[in-house]
Coordinates of C-alpha atoms and ligand atoms in Angstrom, one line a residue:
M1 CA 75.5 36.0 -4.8
D2 CA 74.1 32.5 -5.3
R3 CA 70.3 32.6 -5.6
A4 CA 68.6 29.2 -5.4
A5 CA 65.5 28.2 -7.2
L6 CA 64.2 25.2 -5.2
V7 CA 61.8 22.4 -6.0
E8 CA 59.9 20.7 -3.2
L9 CA 57.9 17.5 -4.2
H10 CA 57.0 16.2 -0.7
L11 CA 55.2 18.7 1.6
H12 CA 52.2 17.8 3.7
L13 CA 50.0 20.8 3.8
D14 CA 48.0 19.7 6.8
I15 CA 51.0 19.5 9.2
S16 CA 52.7 22.7 8.2
I17 CA 50.6 25.3 10.1
S18 CA 52.4 28.4 11.3
F19 CA 52.1 29.9 14.8
D20 CA 50.6 33.0 13.2
V21 CA 47.8 31.1 11.4
A22 CA 47.3 28.8 14.4
T23 CA 46.7 31.7 16.7
R24 CA 44.2 33.3 14.3
L25 CA 42.3 30.0 14.2
E26 CA 42.6 29.5 17.9
P27 CA 42.9 32.8 19.7
G28 CA 44.6 32.4 23.0
L29 CA 46.9 29.6 21.9
T30 CA 50.3 30.3 23.5
R31 CA 53.7 29.9 21.9
T32 CA 54.5 27.3 24.5
D33 CA 51.4 25.2 23.7
Y34 CA 52.1 25.6 20.0
E35 CA 55.7 24.3 20.5
L36 CA 54.4 21.4 22.6
D37 CA 51.3 20.3 20.7
F38 CA 52.0 21.3 17.1
R39 CA 55.7 20.5 16.7
G40 CA 56.7 16.9 16.6
P41 CA 59.2 15.9 19.2
A42 CA 62.8 16.4 18.2
R43 CA 63.2 12.6 18.3
C44 CA 60.3 10.2 17.8
G45 CA 60.2 6.6 18.7
D46 CA 58.8 5.7 15.3
L47 CA 56.5 6.9 12.5
A48 CA 53.4 6.0 14.5
E49 CA 54.4 8.3 17.4
F50 CA 55.2 11.1 15.0
L51 CA 51.8 10.8 13.4
Q52 CA 50.1 11.1 16.8
T53 CA 51.4 14.7 17.0
T54 CA 49.7 15.9 13.9
S55 CA 46.1 15.8 15.2
R56 CA 46.0 19.3 16.8
Q57 CA 47.0 20.9 13.5
V58 CA 44.4 18.9 11.5
A59 CA 41.8 19.8 14.1
L60 CA 42.2 23.5 13.3
L61 CA 41.7 23.0 9.5
Q62 CA 38.1 21.9 9.5
S63 CA 36.5 24.8 7.5
A64 CA 37.0 26.3 4.1
D65 CA 38.1 29.6 5.7
A66 CA 40.8 27.8 7.8
L67 CA 42.1 25.9 4.8
R68 CA 42.2 29.1 2.8
L69 CA 44.0 31.1 5.4
H70 CA 46.6 28.3 5.9
T71 CA 47.1 27.5 2.2
E72 CA 47.8 31.2 1.4
D73 CA 50.2 31.5 4.3
L74 CA 52.1 28.3 3.4
V75 CA 52.5 29.3 -0.3
R76 CA 53.8 32.7 0.8
R77 CA 56.3 31.1 3.2
I78 CA 57.7 28.5 0.8
A79 CA 58.0 31.2 -1.9
A80 CA 60.0 33.3 0.5
E81 CA 62.4 30.4 1.0
G82 CA 63.1 30.3 -2.7
V83 CA 60.8 27.4 -3.6
V84 CA 59.7 28.0 -7.2
Y85 CA 57.7 24.8 -7.7
A86 CA 56.0 22.8 -4.9
E87 CA 53.6 19.8 -4.7
L88 CA 51.3 20.2 -1.7
R89 CA 49.7 17.1 -0.4
F90 CA 46.9 16.5 2.1
A91 CA 44.2 14.0 3.0
P92 CA 40.8 15.5 2.2
L93 CA 38.9 13.0 4.4
L94 CA 40.7 14.4 7.5
H95 CA 38.9 17.7 7.1
T96 CA 35.3 16.5 7.4
A97 CA 35.0 16.5 11.3
A98 CA 32.9 19.7 11.3
G99 CA 30.8 18.7 8.4
M100 CA 32.8 20.0 5.4
A101 CA 32.4 17.8 2.4
P102 CA 35.7 16.4 1.1
E103 CA 34.9 17.9 -2.3
A104 CA 34.7 21.3 -0.7
A105 CA 38.0 20.8 1.0
V106 CA 39.7 19.9 -2.3
E107 CA 38.0 22.8 -4.2
T108 CA 39.1 25.3 -1.5
V109 CA 42.7 24.2 -1.6
V110 CA 42.8 24.0 -5.4
E111 CA 41.4 27.5 -5.8
T112 CA 43.5 29.0 -3.0
A113 CA 46.8 27.3 -4.0
A114 CA 46.3 28.5 -7.6
R115 CA 45.6 32.1 -6.6
A116 CA 48.3 32.3 -3.9
S117 CA 50.9 30.7 -6.3
A118 CA 50.1 33.2 -9.0
G119 CA 50.4 36.0 -6.5
A120 CA 53.8 34.7 -5.2
G121 CA 55.1 34.0 -8.7
I122 CA 55.6 30.2 -8.2
D123 CA 53.9 27.0 -9.5
T124 CA 52.2 24.4 -7.3
T125 CA 50.5 21.1 -7.8
L126 CA 48.2 19.3 -5.4
I127 CA 48.4 15.6 -4.3
L128 CA 45.5 14.0 -2.5
C129 CA 46.6 11.4 0.1
S130 CA 44.9 8.3 1.2
L131 CA 46.2 7.0 4.5
R132 CA 47.3 3.5 5.4
H133 CA 44.8 3.1 8.2
F134 CA 41.9 4.1 5.9
S135 CA 39.4 1.4 4.9
E136 CA 39.2 0.3 1.3
A137 CA 36.1 2.5 0.9
E138 CA 37.8 5.6 2.3
S139 CA 40.8 5.0 0.1
L140 CA 38.6 4.6 -3.0
R141 CA 36.7 7.8 -2.0
T142 CA 40.0 9.7 -2.0
A143 CA 41.0 8.1 -5.4
D144 CA 37.6 9.3 -6.8
L145 CA 38.4 12.8 -5.7
A146 CA 41.8 12.7 -7.4
V147 CA 40.1 11.4 -10.6
R148 CA 37.3 14.1 -10.3
F149 CA 39.8 16.9 -9.9
A150 CA 42.4 15.6 -12.3
D151 CA 41.9 18.7 -14.6
H152 CA 43.2 20.8 -11.7
A153 CA 46.6 19.0 -11.6
V154 CA 45.8 16.7 -8.8
A155 CA 47.7 13.5 -8.2
F156 CA 47.2 10.6 -5.7
D157 CA 49.4 9.3 -2.8
L158 CA 49.2 6.8 0.0
A159 CA 50.7 8.1 3.3
G160 CA 50.5 7.1 7.0
D161 CA 51.6 4.3 9.1
E162 CA 53.4 2.0 6.6
G163 CA 54.6 -0.4 9.3
G164 CA 51.2 -0.8 11.0
F165 CA 48.8 -1.3 8.0
S166 CA 49.0 -3.4 4.9
L167 CA 48.9 -2.2 1.3
S168 CA 46.1 -4.6 0.3
D169 CA 43.2 -2.4 1.3
H170 CA 44.5 0.3 -1.0
L171 CA 45.0 -1.7 -4.2
P172 CA 41.5 -0.9 -5.6
A173 CA 42.1 2.8 -5.1
F174 CA 45.4 2.7 -7.0
R175 CA 43.7 0.6 -9.7
R176 CA 41.1 3.4 -10.1
V177 CA 43.6 6.2 -10.4
I178 CA 45.9 4.1 -12.7
D179 CA 42.9 3.3 -15.0
A180 CA 42.0 7.0 -15.1
G181 CA 45.6 8.1 -16.0
V182 CA 46.0 10.1 -12.8
P183 CA 49.6 10.4 -11.7
Y184 CA 50.5 8.9 -8.3
T185 CA 53.3 8.4 -5.8
V186 CA 53.4 6.1 -2.7
H187 CA 55.0 6.4 0.7
A188 CA 57.3 3.4 1.2
G189 CA 60.7 2.6 2.8
E190 CA 60.1 5.1 5.6
G191 CA 58.1 3.4 8.4
A192 CA 59.1 -0.1 7.0
G193 CA 62.1 -1.6 5.3
P194 CA 63.1 -2.7 1.8
E195 CA 60.4 -5.4 1.7
S196 CA 57.8 -2.7 1.7
V197 CA 59.5 -0.8 -1.1
T198 CA 59.6 -4.1 -3.1
E199 CA 55.9 -4.8 -2.5
V200 CA 55.0 -1.3 -3.7
L201 CA 57.2 -1.6 -6.8
D202 CA 55.9 -5.1 -7.6
L203 CA 52.2 -4.2 -7.2
L204 CA 51.9 -0.6 -8.2
A205 CA 55.0 0.2 -10.4
P206 CA 55.1 3.9 -9.3
K207 CA 57.4 6.3 -11.0
R208 CA 58.0 8.0 -7.6
L209 CA 58.3 6.9 -4.0
G210 CA 57.7 9.0 -0.9
H211 CA 61.0 8.6 0.9
G212 CA 62.1 5.1 -0.3
V213 CA 65.3 5.6 1.5
R214 CA 65.3 2.3 3.4
A215 CA 65.8 0.7 0.0
V216 CA 69.6 1.1 0.7
E217 CA 69.3 -1.9 3.0
D218 CA 69.0 -4.1 -0.1
P219 CA 71.7 -3.3 -2.8
A220 CA 69.7 -5.2 -5.5
L221 CA 66.7 -3.0 -4.7
V222 CA 68.8 0.1 -5.2
E223 CA 70.0 -1.2 -8.5
R224 CA 66.3 -1.8 -9.5
I225 CA 65.3 1.7 -8.5
I226 CA 68.1 3.2 -10.6
R227 CA 67.5 0.9 -13.5
D228 CA 63.8 1.6 -13.6
Q229 CA 64.3 5.3 -12.9
V230 CA 62.1 5.4 -9.9
H231 CA 62.4 8.9 -8.3
L232 CA 62.9 9.1 -4.5
E233 CA 61.3 12.0 -2.7
T234 CA 63.7 12.2 0.2
C235 CA 63.0 14.2 3.4
P236 CA 66.3 13.8 5.4
S237 CA 65.6 15.9 8.5
C238 CA 62.2 14.3 9.0
N239 CA 63.8 10.8 8.8
V240 CA 66.4 11.8 11.4
Q241 CA 63.6 13.2 13.6
L242 CA 61.7 9.8 13.3
G243 CA 64.8 8.0 14.5
L244 CA 65.5 6.2 11.1
Y245 CA 69.0 7.5 11.2
P246 CA 71.0 8.9 14.2
S247 CA 72.1 12.1 12.3
M248 CA 72.1 13.7 9.0
A249 CA 75.6 12.5 8.3
Q250 CA 74.3 8.9 8.6
H251 CA 71.3 9.5 6.3
P252 CA 71.6 7.5 3.0
V253 CA 70.5 10.4 0.8
D254 CA 74.1 11.1 -0.3
Q255 CA 74.8 7.4 -0.9
L256 CA 71.7 7.2 -3.1
Y257 CA 72.6 10.4 -5.0
R258 CA 76.2 9.3 -5.6
A259 CA 75.0 5.9 -6.8
G260 CA 73.0 7.6 -9.5
A261 CA 69.4 7.4 -8.2
S262 CA 67.0 10.2 -9.1
I263 CA 66.3 12.0 -5.9
S264 CA 64.8 15.2 -4.6
V265 CA 65.0 16.9 -1.2
S266 CA 62.0 18.0 0.7
T267 CA 61.0 19.0 4.2
D268 CA 57.9 16.6 4.5
S269 CA 56.3 19.3 6.7
R270 CA 57.2 22.8 8.1
T271 CA 55.7 22.3 11.6
S272 CA 55.8 18.7 12.7
T273 CA 59.4 18.8 11.4
V274 CA 61.1 22.1 12.2
T275 CA 63.1 22.8 9.0
T276 CA 63.0 24.8 5.7
M277 CA 64.3 24.0 2.2
P278 CA 67.4 26.2 2.6
E279 CA 68.1 24.6 6.0
E280 CA 67.9 21.1 4.4
F281 CA 70.4 22.0 1.7
A282 CA 72.7 23.8 4.3
A283 CA 72.7 20.6 6.4
L284 CA 73.5 18.5 3.3
G285 CA 76.4 20.8 2.5
E286 CA 77.7 20.4 6.1
S287 CA 77.3 16.7 6.2
F288 CA 78.3 15.7 2.7
G289 CA 79.9 18.7 1.1
W290 CA 77.0 19.3 -1.3
T291 CA 77.6 22.5 -3.3
P292 CA 75.2 24.9 -5.0
A293 CA 75.8 22.8 -8.1
D294 CA 74.6 19.6 -6.3
R295 CA 71.6 21.5 -5.1
D296 CA 70.7 22.6 -8.6
R297 CA 71.3 19.2 -10.0
V298 CA 68.9 17.7 -7.4
S299 CA 66.3 20.5 -8.2
L300 CA 66.5 19.5 -11.9
M301 CA 66.0 15.8 -11.1
A302 CA 63.0 16.9 -8.9
I303 CA 61.3 18.9 -11.7
D304 CA 61.9 16.1 -14.2
A305 CA 59.9 13.8 -11.8
A306 CA 57.3 16.5 -11.0
F307 CA 53.5 16.1 -11.7
A308 CA 53.6 19.2 -13.8
S309 CA 52.8 20.1 -17.4
P310 CA 55.7 20.3 -19.9
E311 CA 55.3 24.1 -19.9
V312 CA 55.7 24.4 -16.2
K313 CA 58.6 22.1 -16.1
Q314 CA 60.4 24.1 -18.8
R315 CA 59.8 27.4 -16.9
V316 CA 61.0 25.9 -13.6
R317 CA 64.1 24.4 -15.3
R318 CA 65.0 27.8 -16.7
R319 CA 64.6 29.3 -13.2
I320 CA 66.9 26.7 -11.7
T321 CA 69.6 27.2 -14.3
G322 CA 69.3 31.0 -14.0
E323 CA 68.1 31.6 -17.5
I324 CA 65.3 33.5 -15.9
T325 CA 65.4 35.2 -12.5
G326 CA 62.7 36.2 -10.0
Ligands
ZN401 ZN1 55.3 12.2 3.8

């Protein structure tokens, strides 16, 4: 029996809340309300519409207890799917509505993820997100948190509405993390086209891109990504849900993979997008004939690009190739 050891680099913690945890935080919440208000629609008009559906989840995660309960639950669930290494990302500034300090939010998730991961026998790393609609000051505040918690394996990311807001307000934040040697990734080529990917590559030279898939619209850009070994954190089902592609069969992940780009496959979220890691790979098998060998090859590319220590990378590689089990 084929037992997968999966690597997930692109998972938004704050839009992955389970029904079980949601009802514990909001007693009386019905399954119907959960399906309506917590799940993103099966097909969204665009990224901005998708992002509007995330507020109910974030509203429940405004205390250390809530963050703890949810982080433990999420780590348990991804471990049950066969994920052996995951990078969990969230925007600490979104968890301050009830008075929690962003430092406390980060501390809580750092501690809980470490404890839950050890308990589940997996490895996790945290990524702190700034968001495109944030002001320059808010973005810098998030970058400062990533620098301050760098010893706890925290990286930096810019997420949110790429088509609606410019990159310029976030350049000082990236300068700060780059100067401090904090690893970073950037969402690009999801809510906007190849020109957005080019802008991010020109100005920030990231080693990884969140999504990046719309680079396929510019063959020279794909060549550049391959030449410069920029890793693409693809999230195929989420992109189909957002209407970027009509179906999985028309998603460019296979084209990018066959062209020689370094790619990984992630869910993006477990709740706003209704999928799991095994379901993603099953869908890729159905649409493109991906085999367990393709899955393992992608998992190895993912761990190579991960924000993890050499020791963790080596352990995860050995789990993927079956040298160690469990
Ligand atoms: Zn994302």
